[in-house]
Amino acid sequence: MKRAVSAMVLMGLGSAAALAEAGAKGGIPDPAASWNHLWHDVLLDLFIIGIVFLTAGLYWVWKYRASRPNQIGTAPKFDKITLIGLAVVPSFIFMADDFYLAAKGWTVWNEYRDVPRNAMEVKVTGSMWSWNFEYDNGASSSFVVDSKEGDGLVVPVGKPVVLRMTSTDVVHSFFLPDYRVKEDLMPGRVTYLWFNPVKAGETIATCAEYCGNRHSFMWTKVKMVPQAEFDAWVAKKKQGA
Amino acid sequence: MRKIAWLMAMTLWVVLLGDGWAISKPTDNSDIDPTLFRVDEQKFLGVKFGNEVTLLDEQGKPFQFADLPNRPFVLVPAYYTCDGACFNIGISLKELLKDVKSLEAGKGFNVVFVSFDKNDTTEGLTKFVQQLDLPDDPIRGWRFTRFEQPDVIKREMDKIGYKFFWSPADRTFFHPTLILILSPEGRVARYLNVLNVTPKDVELALLEAKSSQFKPSESLDYLVSLCYSYNFKEGRYTLSIPVFVGLGSFLLGIGLLFASLGIYRLIHHRKNIRK
Amino acid sequence: MSSASSGFKLGEWIFTTDHKRIGVLYLIGSIAAFAVAGLMALLIRIEQSSPGPTIVSDAYTGGDQYNVWLYFHGAAMILGFLIPGLTGFAANYLLPLMIGAKDVAFPRINALSVWLFWAGIVVALLTFIVPDKPDVMWTGYPPYSITTAGNTALYVFTVHLMGFSSILAAVNFLVTIIYMRAPGMGWNQLNMFVWSCLTALIIQLIFVPVLAAAVTLLLFDRYLGTHFFDPANGGDVLLYQNLFWFYSHPAVYVIFLPAMGIFYEIFATMAKNPIFNYKAAVYGGMCFIVLISGEVWIHHLYYSGMPDWLRIGQMITTLMISVPVGLMTISLFGTLYKGAITFNVPMYYGTAALYLLLIGGLTGIPLAMTVMAVHLGETSFVHAHFHFIMGIFSTFAVFAAVDFWFPKIAGKMLNEKQGKLGFWFNFIGVNITFWPLFIIGVEGMPRRYWDYSQFPVHFGSYHKIATIGAFIVAIGMVLTISNWLISAIKGEKAPSNPWGSNSLEWTHTATPPGPGNFPTPVTVDANWTPYNYK
């Protein structure tokens, strides 16, 4: 038992160290991919803990069922040292796992908050119940949910995008499920998120902070298009405005 | 309980009164409509200044704004041949920063003057700096810069919502007495009217702008800064009453815990004496 | 129910100061809240069973109807059912019996607290009568709660009444536990349930005033024109969220701890074993939770624009919760080790609780990690997570408590068959309901949505399965609650100690206990513990 415990602790520390090395790569990171990767690691971690406890629990429930009425449990009486050990050792295992997960989480978190310098800025304004996007050249775009008209957020593929967000009325949250990111918008404050559109395509962004009657309908199309197409689109949008 | 509610109401009232007294009248000594220069803060907060902008330093050498040390900034738009307002801004800022105790220019933050006059020269700049009479080596904390390319001035100033115009009749620029507090990555965190704020406001704005870079040694200042919140209407920081109400009620909870134990002891002590 | 000889007199019940009757009054009120909030849950599930309007009238007014159901479900389940069900009903009925006291320290304050609770239930139910129904969710975030046309005052007054009621209850029980234990009863001889209530009520007493203050400021902003949370006038939007969660995360432990306490009692009695590593669970588990509970609330604000360093700092404190909870879990599991387990309805719920605790607890780990929560937060993953650990785990605790102490409370035995049938419906139903929500949560299904046509089509089938699950649960709930009502009238007469427990409420009182609880004053010696079966 003790050997297994120390092996687990070492494994935790070892992976944390390996992770620190892996974090030092160049190039523009892809936070969504890192998120997915971390999610699988976390699931594995949870699965192991869950299986250990559940098996022990269900096995004991089955094994120690009373065989006759008025039977009394025969739990051994542990001495003080064993009891302290049985509290301290698991505590350290839990803490080791916590630190292991915290270290992994922190690495990906830094990716999430470290906006690449060349990121394209888009200003996002949330209001009940629509999103508006403003580009650096003054072009503005939005998406009307009822008529399905408008382009919504259009971004060039391969260029990181940072959203500078504020709200005109209540708290909203800009949630990009496909890019594994969300951040609240509030009146009087400015918040950020960034994402890396690696592939062309279309997805959605939706409001994730309760904002009243049409909360469910506060969503927008998000289009990832090749750079040339984006340049043409944003120029045309500017003329239209 | 009623007594407690009464007490809470009284504290609230006193705090509110204090707040009322502190409201200052905006000084108005120009004949131009000051609303002309008002910045729509909601629109411009968070804008990044100086992305890919080349500035000229005190000696006329070019450098990138993004290469300045990664600290919060006090950005002062001005022009160096200005005889009145800009000079006053500089002096006022100098006086304000004297009383900003928790942070020091050049260590905790940078002061950067940028000129919006394309005709400014190194000589004019030097004279302006001399007149300001800064206490120690100005180059460390205070930087005086110009744009390398005159044609980006308007664009960059528009981007941060700063309005100014040349009056040929008066042969001067008309411009507001605004300073900008920028976050370490150069994003606009606050607009402050240098003639309408106290050193505390500048300090709070700087602490707020650097909250992502907070160091444990500054925790006390940071805690104090949590007691204030920015008031867009007054353009200043005002006490955040809910913080005190929350803190008070938390202490009330802890007090209740001990009070209830005390009361029970008291009652039973009396009963025992009667027996 | 408790006085078999004299007839039933309503006035005696309303003006009672007997902690046992007050406990039963709490139970009736909280089950009433549970039933109405449960109906709201069914409405919510029916609406979500297909994209687009299902039972709401249309896309423009649908939100107004749906949001009221959500509001009532959340507020009533937490404030009207879970907290009063555990720290009102269970604590009231059991604490004085477990520590060998005649009654609580301040019986009349106890009566006041149950009246306030009932008033709170009535005010909460006004939701369905007023024309401007409250729609601010149980969180009531400004500026929405200040600008909405809905009636925020009802929300605030419900919180006030329930909060004041629980402050009084907390004061009362803390004094009772500290000063009224039977002579000879030391701190390490207390029932686990007593310890769990002691720690939960300390949290409740310290943190409830903060919530009460926060919602009061909300009321001022809404109706008196103050600007506490209005950023245009110097207020701070985020501050309310901080104050709210400063109370409301600890409130999770106010629910979790007594629920754990109930399962400890059931496990020890049914396995005829002492609590495994009692001191580790009490001091390293429960007391440590009290200490840490006030330093983790930022995990509700991971994506709300708080400074980055704070989000990271509280990720570490939040993950640290796994230590006390882990110790308590080990102690709970360990109590079964080499036991002699008898299976009856409470133990069925207990076994299910092992599983719920694991699923609910472990899914909390990714949510404690800032970067994971940035995607998973505010999705139905969170929704499923807290339903497992807070909703179902604690609801099962209340059910198990009623089933376990039913012979004591009513003097009658429950119908075992119906109880077991109800359990299976409940247990299978909650799994069918919430596992699909975990899955679509990871894919991005947001909370508090009634229409989700913008998402991939297969979300619809997951929602349909969840809705079927909800109806299975509903059948289980009806079976369970009707079992109590029928058995209270028609059940077999209960023996004085049907489970062979060693705890004072079974060994030293009549069944059901009369006024004054104990026929003769109780004293215990140094060797006595409620779990000493040898």
PDB file of N, CA and C in Angstrom, chain B residues 164-230:
ATOM      1  N   PHE B 164      -8.608  67.336 -30.244  1.00  0.00           N
ATOM      2  CA  PHE B 164      -7.862  68.598 -30.159  1.00  0.00           C
ATOM      3  C   PHE B 164      -7.982  69.295 -31.506  1.00  0.00           C
ATOM      4  N   PHE B 165      -7.896  70.611 -31.512  1.00  0.00           N
ATOM      5  CA  PHE B 165      -7.854  71.279 -32.826  1.00  0.00           C
ATOM      6  C   PHE B 165      -7.063  72.572 -32.752  1.00  0.00           C
ATOM      7  N   TRP B 166      -6.566  72.940 -33.898  1.00  0.00           N
ATOM      8  CA  TRP B 166      -5.684  74.114 -34.024  1.00  0.00           C
ATOM      9  C   TRP B 166      -6.551  75.323 -34.271  1.00  0.00           C
ATOM     10  N   SER B 167      -6.307  76.364 -33.525  1.00  0.00           N
ATOM     11  CA  SER B 167      -7.048  77.602 -33.755  1.00  0.00           C
ATOM     12  C   SER B 167      -6.091  78.613 -34.378  1.00  0.00           C
ATOM     13  N   PRO B 168      -6.228  78.858 -35.681  1.00  0.00           N
ATOM     14  CA  PRO B 168      -5.302  79.781 -36.358  1.00  0.00           C
ATOM     15  C   PRO B 168      -5.370  81.182 -35.763  1.00  0.00           C
ATOM     16  N   ALA B 169      -6.569  81.603 -35.310  1.00  0.00           N
ATOM     17  CA  ALA B 169      -6.708  82.947 -34.757  1.00  0.00           C
ATOM     18  C   ALA B 169      -5.871  83.107 -33.489  1.00  0.00           C
ATOM     19  N   ASP B 170      -5.959  82.086 -32.591  1.00  0.00           N
ATOM     20  CA  ASP B 170      -5.215  82.193 -31.330  1.00  0.00           C
ATOM     21  C   ASP B 170      -3.795  81.660 -31.462  1.00  0.00           C
ATOM     22  N   ARG B 171      -3.519  81.012 -32.584  1.00  0.00           N
ATOM     23  CA  ARG B 171      -2.235  80.355 -32.803  1.00  0.00           C
ATOM     24  C   ARG B 171      -1.891  79.375 -31.675  1.00  0.00           C
ATOM     25  N   THR B 172      -2.919  78.683 -31.196  1.00  0.00           N
ATOM     26  CA  THR B 172      -2.673  77.616 -30.206  1.00  0.00           C
ATOM     27  C   THR B 172      -3.587  76.432 -30.514  1.00  0.00           C
ATOM     28  N   PHE B 173      -3.280  75.317 -29.861  1.00  0.00           N
ATOM     29  CA  PHE B 173      -4.178  74.156 -29.907  1.00  0.00           C
ATOM     30  C   PHE B 173      -5.194  74.288 -28.794  1.00  0.00           C
ATOM     31  N   PHE B 174      -6.438  73.940 -29.110  1.00  0.00           N
ATOM     32  CA  PHE B 174      -7.408  73.751 -28.033  1.00  0.00           C
ATOM     33  C   PHE B 174      -7.466  72.264 -27.727  1.00  0.00           C
ATOM     34  N   HIS B 175      -7.345  71.916 -26.453  1.00  0.00           N
ATOM     35  CA  HIS B 175      -7.353  70.484 -26.094  1.00  0.00           C
ATOM     36  C   HIS B 175      -7.735  70.353 -24.634  1.00  0.00           C
ATOM     37  N   PRO B 176      -8.227  69.184 -24.252  1.00  0.00           N
ATOM     38  CA  PRO B 176      -8.644  68.995 -22.856  1.00  0.00           C
ATOM     39  C   PRO B 176      -7.445  68.745 -21.930  1.00  0.00           C
ATOM     40  N   THR B 177      -7.670  68.855 -20.636  1.00  0.00           N
ATOM     41  CA  THR B 177      -6.596  68.602 -19.657  1.00  0.00           C
ATOM     42  C   THR B 177      -6.644  67.149 -19.186  1.00  0.00           C
ATOM     43  N   LEU B 178      -6.762  66.238 -20.165  1.00  0.00           N
ATOM     44  CA  LEU B 178      -6.908  64.823 -19.826  1.00  0.00           C
ATOM     45  C   LEU B 178      -5.561  64.132 -19.731  1.00  0.00           C
ATOM     46  N   ILE B 179      -5.447  63.219 -18.780  1.00  0.00           N
ATOM     47  CA  ILE B 179      -4.347  62.258 -18.828  1.00  0.00           C
ATOM     48  C   ILE B 179      -4.979  60.879 -18.921  1.00  0.00           C
ATOM     49  N   LEU B 180      -4.234  59.937 -19.507  1.00  0.00           N
ATOM     50  CA  LEU B 180      -4.769  58.580 -19.650  1.00  0.00           C
ATOM     51  C   LEU B 180      -3.945  57.622 -18.810  1.00  0.00           C
ATOM     52  N   ILE B 181      -4.629  56.726 -18.136  1.00  0.00           N
ATOM     53  CA  ILE B 181      -3.921  55.658 -17.418  1.00  0.00           C
ATOM     54  C   ILE B 181      -4.009  54.417 -18.301  1.00  0.00           C
ATOM     55  N   LEU B 182      -2.832  53.880 -18.658  1.00  0.00           N
ATOM     56  CA  LEU B 182      -2.818  52.701 -19.522  1.00  0.00           C
ATOM     57  C   LEU B 182      -2.350  51.488 -18.735  1.00  0.00           C
ATOM     58  N   SER B 183      -2.870  50.327 -19.103  1.00  0.00           N
ATOM     59  CA  SER B 183      -2.421  49.086 -18.473  1.00  0.00           C
ATOM     60  C   SER B 183      -1.031  48.745 -19.003  1.00  0.00           C
ATOM     61  N   PRO B 184      -0.313  47.813 -18.382  1.00  0.00           N
ATOM     62  CA  PRO B 184       1.045  47.494 -18.829  1.00  0.00           C
ATOM     63  C   PRO B 184       1.128  47.165 -20.323  1.00  0.00           C
ATOM     64  N   GLU B 185       0.092  46.556 -20.901  1.00  0.00           N
ATOM     65  CA  GLU B 185       0.175  46.265 -22.338  1.00  0.00           C
ATOM     66  C   GLU B 185      -0.337  47.428 -23.188  1.00  0.00           C
ATOM     67  N   GLY B 186      -0.577  48.575 -22.556  1.00  0.00           N
ATOM     68  CA  GLY B 186      -0.899  49.779 -23.302  1.00  0.00           C
ATOM     69  C   GLY B 186      -2.375  50.006 -23.566  1.00  0.00           C
ATOM     70  N   ARG B 187      -3.232  49.312 -22.825  1.00  0.00           N
ATOM     71  CA  ARG B 187      -4.665  49.516 -23.035  1.00  0.00           C
ATOM     72  C   ARG B 187      -5.186  50.609 -22.117  1.00  0.00           C
ATOM     73  N   VAL B 188      -6.107  51.415 -22.652  1.00  0.00           N
ATOM     74  CA  VAL B 188      -6.637  52.530 -21.870  1.00  0.00           C
ATOM     75  C   VAL B 188      -7.464  51.993 -20.712  1.00  0.00           C
ATOM     76  N   ALA B 189      -7.036  52.332 -19.480  1.00  0.00           N
ATOM     77  CA  ALA B 189      -7.762  51.855 -18.309  1.00  0.00           C
ATOM     78  C   ALA B 189      -8.627  52.960 -17.717  1.00  0.00           C
ATOM     79  N   ARG B 190      -8.166  54.201 -17.771  1.00  0.00           N
ATOM     80  CA  ARG B 190      -8.921  55.319 -17.202  1.00  0.00           C
ATOM     81  C   ARG B 190      -8.592  56.597 -17.937  1.00  0.00           C
ATOM     82  N   TYR B 191      -9.560  57.501 -18.003  1.00  0.00           N
ATOM     83  CA  TYR B 191      -9.320  58.889 -18.396  1.00  0.00           C
ATOM     84  C   TYR B 191      -9.472  59.728 -17.143  1.00  0.00           C
ATOM     85  N   LEU B 192      -8.486  60.545 -16.828  1.00  0.00           N
ATOM     86  CA  LEU B 192      -8.618  61.411 -15.656  1.00  0.00           C
ATOM     87  C   LEU B 192      -8.387  62.852 -16.085  1.00  0.00           C
ATOM     88  N   ASN B 193      -9.178  63.754 -15.527  1.00  0.00           N
ATOM     89  CA  ASN B 193      -8.959  65.167 -15.765  1.00  0.00           C
ATOM     90  C   ASN B 193      -7.975  65.650 -14.712  1.00  0.00           C
ATOM     91  N   VAL B 194      -6.791  66.015 -15.167  1.00  0.00           N
ATOM     92  CA  VAL B 194      -5.709  66.253 -14.223  1.00  0.00           C
ATOM     93  C   VAL B 194      -6.029  67.402 -13.259  1.00  0.00           C
ATOM     94  N   LEU B 195      -6.925  68.291 -13.638  1.00  0.00           N
ATOM     95  CA  LEU B 195      -7.264  69.411 -12.759  1.00  0.00           C
ATOM     96  C   LEU B 195      -8.390  69.064 -11.785  1.00  0.00           C
ATOM     97  N   ASN B 196      -8.979  67.893 -11.957  1.00  0.00           N
ATOM     98  CA  ASN B 196     -10.180  67.557 -11.182  1.00  0.00           C
ATOM     99  C   ASN B 196      -9.953  66.359 -10.261  1.00  0.00           C
ATOM    100  N   VAL B 197      -8.703  65.864 -10.207  1.00  0.00           N
ATOM    101  CA  VAL B 197      -8.493  64.651  -9.424  1.00  0.00           C
ATOM    102  C   VAL B 197      -7.496  64.878  -8.296  1.00  0.00           C
ATOM    103  N   THR B 198      -7.494  63.956  -7.357  1.00  0.00           N
ATOM    104  CA  THR B 198      -6.566  63.993  -6.234  1.00  0.00           C
ATOM    105  C   THR B 198      -5.481  62.948  -6.470  1.00  0.00           C
ATOM    106  N   PRO B 199      -4.383  63.036  -5.730  1.00  0.00           N
ATOM    107  CA  PRO B 199      -3.350  62.005  -5.860  1.00  0.00           C
ATOM    108  C   PRO B 199      -3.927  60.610  -5.641  1.00  0.00           C
ATOM    109  N   LYS B 200      -4.917  60.513  -4.750  1.00  0.00           N
ATOM    110  CA  LYS B 200      -5.543  59.217  -4.465  1.00  0.00           C
ATOM    111  C   LYS B 200      -6.150  58.627  -5.748  1.00  0.00           C
ATOM    112  N   ASP B 201      -6.810  59.493  -6.546  1.00  0.00           N
ATOM    113  CA  ASP B 201      -7.432  58.994  -7.777  1.00  0.00           C
ATOM    114  C   ASP B 201      -6.392  58.431  -8.734  1.00  0.00           C
ATOM    115  N   VAL B 202      -5.268  59.156  -8.865  1.00  0.00           N
ATOM    116  CA  VAL B 202      -4.216  58.684  -9.763  1.00  0.00           C
ATOM    117  C   VAL B 202      -3.675  57.348  -9.260  1.00  0.00           C
ATOM    118  N   GLU B 203      -3.462  57.298  -7.956  1.00  0.00           N
ATOM    119  CA  GLU B 203      -2.924  56.075  -7.362  1.00  0.00           C
ATOM    120  C   GLU B 203      -3.871  54.894  -7.581  1.00  0.00           C
ATOM    121  N   LEU B 204      -5.158  55.126  -7.338  1.00  0.00           N
ATOM    122  CA  LEU B 204      -6.136  54.044  -7.498  1.00  0.00           C
ATOM    123  C   LEU B 204      -6.223  53.593  -8.942  1.00  0.00           C
ATOM    124  N   ALA B 205      -6.171  54.574  -9.867  1.00  0.00           N
ATOM    125  CA  ALA B 205      -6.245  54.214 -11.283  1.00  0.00           C
ATOM    126  C   ALA B 205      -5.035  53.376 -11.682  1.00  0.00           C
ATOM    127  N   LEU B 206      -3.851  53.764 -11.158  1.00  0.00           N
ATOM    128  CA  LEU B 206      -2.642  53.005 -11.488  1.00  0.00           C
ATOM    129  C   LEU B 206      -2.692  51.600 -10.902  1.00  0.00           C
ATOM    130  N   LEU B 207      -3.151  51.508  -9.651  1.00  0.00           N
ATOM    131  CA  LEU B 207      -3.250  50.189  -9.022  1.00  0.00           C
ATOM    132  C   LEU B 207      -4.229  49.307  -9.783  1.00  0.00           C
ATOM    133  N   GLU B 208      -5.334  49.934 -10.223  1.00  0.00           N
ATOM    134  CA  GLU B 208      -6.332  49.180 -10.972  1.00  0.00           C
ATOM    135  C   GLU B 208      -5.731  48.706 -12.298  1.00  0.00           C
ATOM    136  N   ALA B 209      -4.971  49.589 -12.935  1.00  0.00           N
ATOM    137  CA  ALA B 209      -4.397  49.251 -14.239  1.00  0.00           C
ATOM    138  C   ALA B 209      -3.378  48.129 -14.129  1.00  0.00           C
ATOM    139  N   LYS B 210      -2.720  48.025 -12.984  1.00  0.00           N
ATOM    140  CA  LYS B 210      -1.692  46.987 -12.862  1.00  0.00           C
ATOM    141  C   LYS B 210      -2.183  45.796 -12.053  1.00  0.00           C
ATOM    142  N   SER B 211      -3.501  45.681 -11.862  1.00  0.00           N
ATOM    143  CA  SER B 211      -3.997  44.625 -10.972  1.00  0.00           C
ATOM    144  C   SER B 211      -3.588  43.240 -11.464  1.00  0.00           C
ATOM    145  N   SER B 212      -3.304  43.107 -12.764  1.00  0.00           N
ATOM    146  CA  SER B 212      -2.889  41.788 -13.242  1.00  0.00           C
ATOM    147  C   SER B 212      -1.433  41.495 -12.864  1.00  0.00           C
ATOM    148  N   GLN B 213      -0.668  42.561 -12.526  1.00  0.00           N
ATOM    149  CA  GLN B 213       0.753  42.388 -12.190  1.00  0.00           C
ATOM    150  C   GLN B 213       1.021  42.534 -10.700  1.00  0.00           C
ATOM    151  N   PHE B 214      -0.022  42.384  -9.940  1.00  0.00           N
ATOM    152  CA  PHE B 214       0.027  42.671  -8.520  1.00  0.00           C
ATOM    153  C   PHE B 214       1.108  41.843  -7.803  1.00  0.00           C
ATOM    154  N   LYS B 215       1.870  42.511  -6.931  1.00  0.00           N
ATOM    155  CA  LYS B 215       2.903  41.809  -6.155  1.00  0.00           C
ATOM    156  C   LYS B 215       2.458  41.692  -4.704  1.00  0.00           C
ATOM    157  N   PRO B 216       2.838  40.603  -4.028  1.00  0.00           N
ATOM    158  CA  PRO B 216       2.409  40.434  -2.635  1.00  0.00           C
ATOM    159  C   PRO B 216       2.789  41.620  -1.742  1.00  0.00           C
ATOM    160  N   SER B 217       3.903  42.288  -2.052  1.00  0.00           N
ATOM    161  CA  SER B 217       4.331  43.395  -1.197  1.00  0.00           C
ATOM    162  C   SER B 217       3.364  44.565  -1.273  1.00  0.00           C
ATOM    163  N   GLU B 218       2.529  44.591  -2.313  1.00  0.00           N
ATOM    164  CA  GLU B 218       1.589  45.704  -2.452  1.00  0.00           C
ATOM    165  C   GLU B 218       0.203  45.353  -1.947  1.00  0.00           C
ATOM    166  N   SER B 219       0.105  44.242  -1.193  1.00  0.00           N
ATOM    167  CA  SER B 219      -1.248  43.778  -0.862  1.00  0.00           C
ATOM    168  C   SER B 219      -2.033  44.803  -0.060  1.00  0.00           C
ATOM    169  N   LEU B 220      -1.339  45.552   0.802  1.00  0.00           N
ATOM    170  CA  LEU B 220      -2.068  46.523   1.622  1.00  0.00           C
ATOM    171  C   LEU B 220      -2.677  47.615   0.743  1.00  0.00           C
ATOM    172  N   ASP B 221      -1.861  48.134  -0.177  1.00  0.00           N
ATOM    173  CA  ASP B 221      -2.373  49.154  -1.097  1.00  0.00           C
ATOM    174  C   ASP B 221      -3.503  48.590  -1.934  1.00  0.00           C
ATOM    175  N   TYR B 222      -3.328  47.327  -2.321  1.00  0.00           N
ATOM    176  CA  TYR B 222      -4.353  46.723  -3.155  1.00  0.00           C
ATOM    177  C   TYR B 222      -5.658  46.594  -2.377  1.00  0.00           C
ATOM    178  N   LEU B 223      -5.547  46.181  -1.106  1.00  0.00           N
ATOM    179  CA  LEU B 223      -6.743  46.052  -0.271  1.00  0.00           C
ATOM    180  C   LEU B 223      -7.449  47.392  -0.130  1.00  0.00           C
ATOM    181  N   VAL B 224      -6.655  48.440   0.081  1.00  0.00           N
ATOM    182  CA  VAL B 224      -7.250  49.772   0.206  1.00  0.00           C
ATOM    183  C   VAL B 224      -7.966  50.143  -1.087  1.00  0.00           C
ATOM    184  N   SER B 225      -7.331  49.781  -2.223  1.00  0.00           N
ATOM    185  CA  SER B 225      -7.942  50.160  -3.499  1.00  0.00           C
ATOM    186  C   SER B 225      -9.282  49.472  -3.708  1.00  0.00           C
ATOM    187  N   LEU B 226      -9.496  48.320  -3.050  1.00  0.00           N
ATOM    188  CA  LEU B 226     -10.772  47.624  -3.202  1.00  0.00           C
ATOM    189  C   LEU B 226     -11.925  48.382  -2.556  1.00  0.00           C
ATOM    190  N   CYS B 227     -11.592  49.317  -1.654  1.00  0.00           N
ATOM    191  CA  CYS B 227     -12.637  50.071  -0.964  1.00  0.00           C
ATOM    192  C   CYS B 227     -13.207  51.193  -1.827  1.00  0.00           C
ATOM    193  N   TYR B 228     -12.597  51.404  -3.000  1.00  0.00           N
ATOM    194  CA  TYR B 228     -13.056  52.482  -3.866  1.00  0.00           C
ATOM    195  C   TYR B 228     -13.526  51.905  -5.193  1.00  0.00           C
ATOM    196  N   SER B 229     -14.430  52.619  -5.851  1.00  0.00           N
ATOM    197  CA  SER B 229     -14.724  52.246  -7.225  1.00  0.00           C
ATOM    198  C   SER B 229     -14.861  53.532  -8.044  1.00  0.00           C
ATOM    199  N   TYR B 230     -14.599  53.395  -9.335  1.00  0.00           N
ATOM    200  CA  TYR B 230     -14.583  54.577 -10.190  1.00  0.00           C
ATOM    201  C   TYR B 230     -16.000  55.060 -10.461  1.00  0.00           C
TER     202      TYR B 230
END
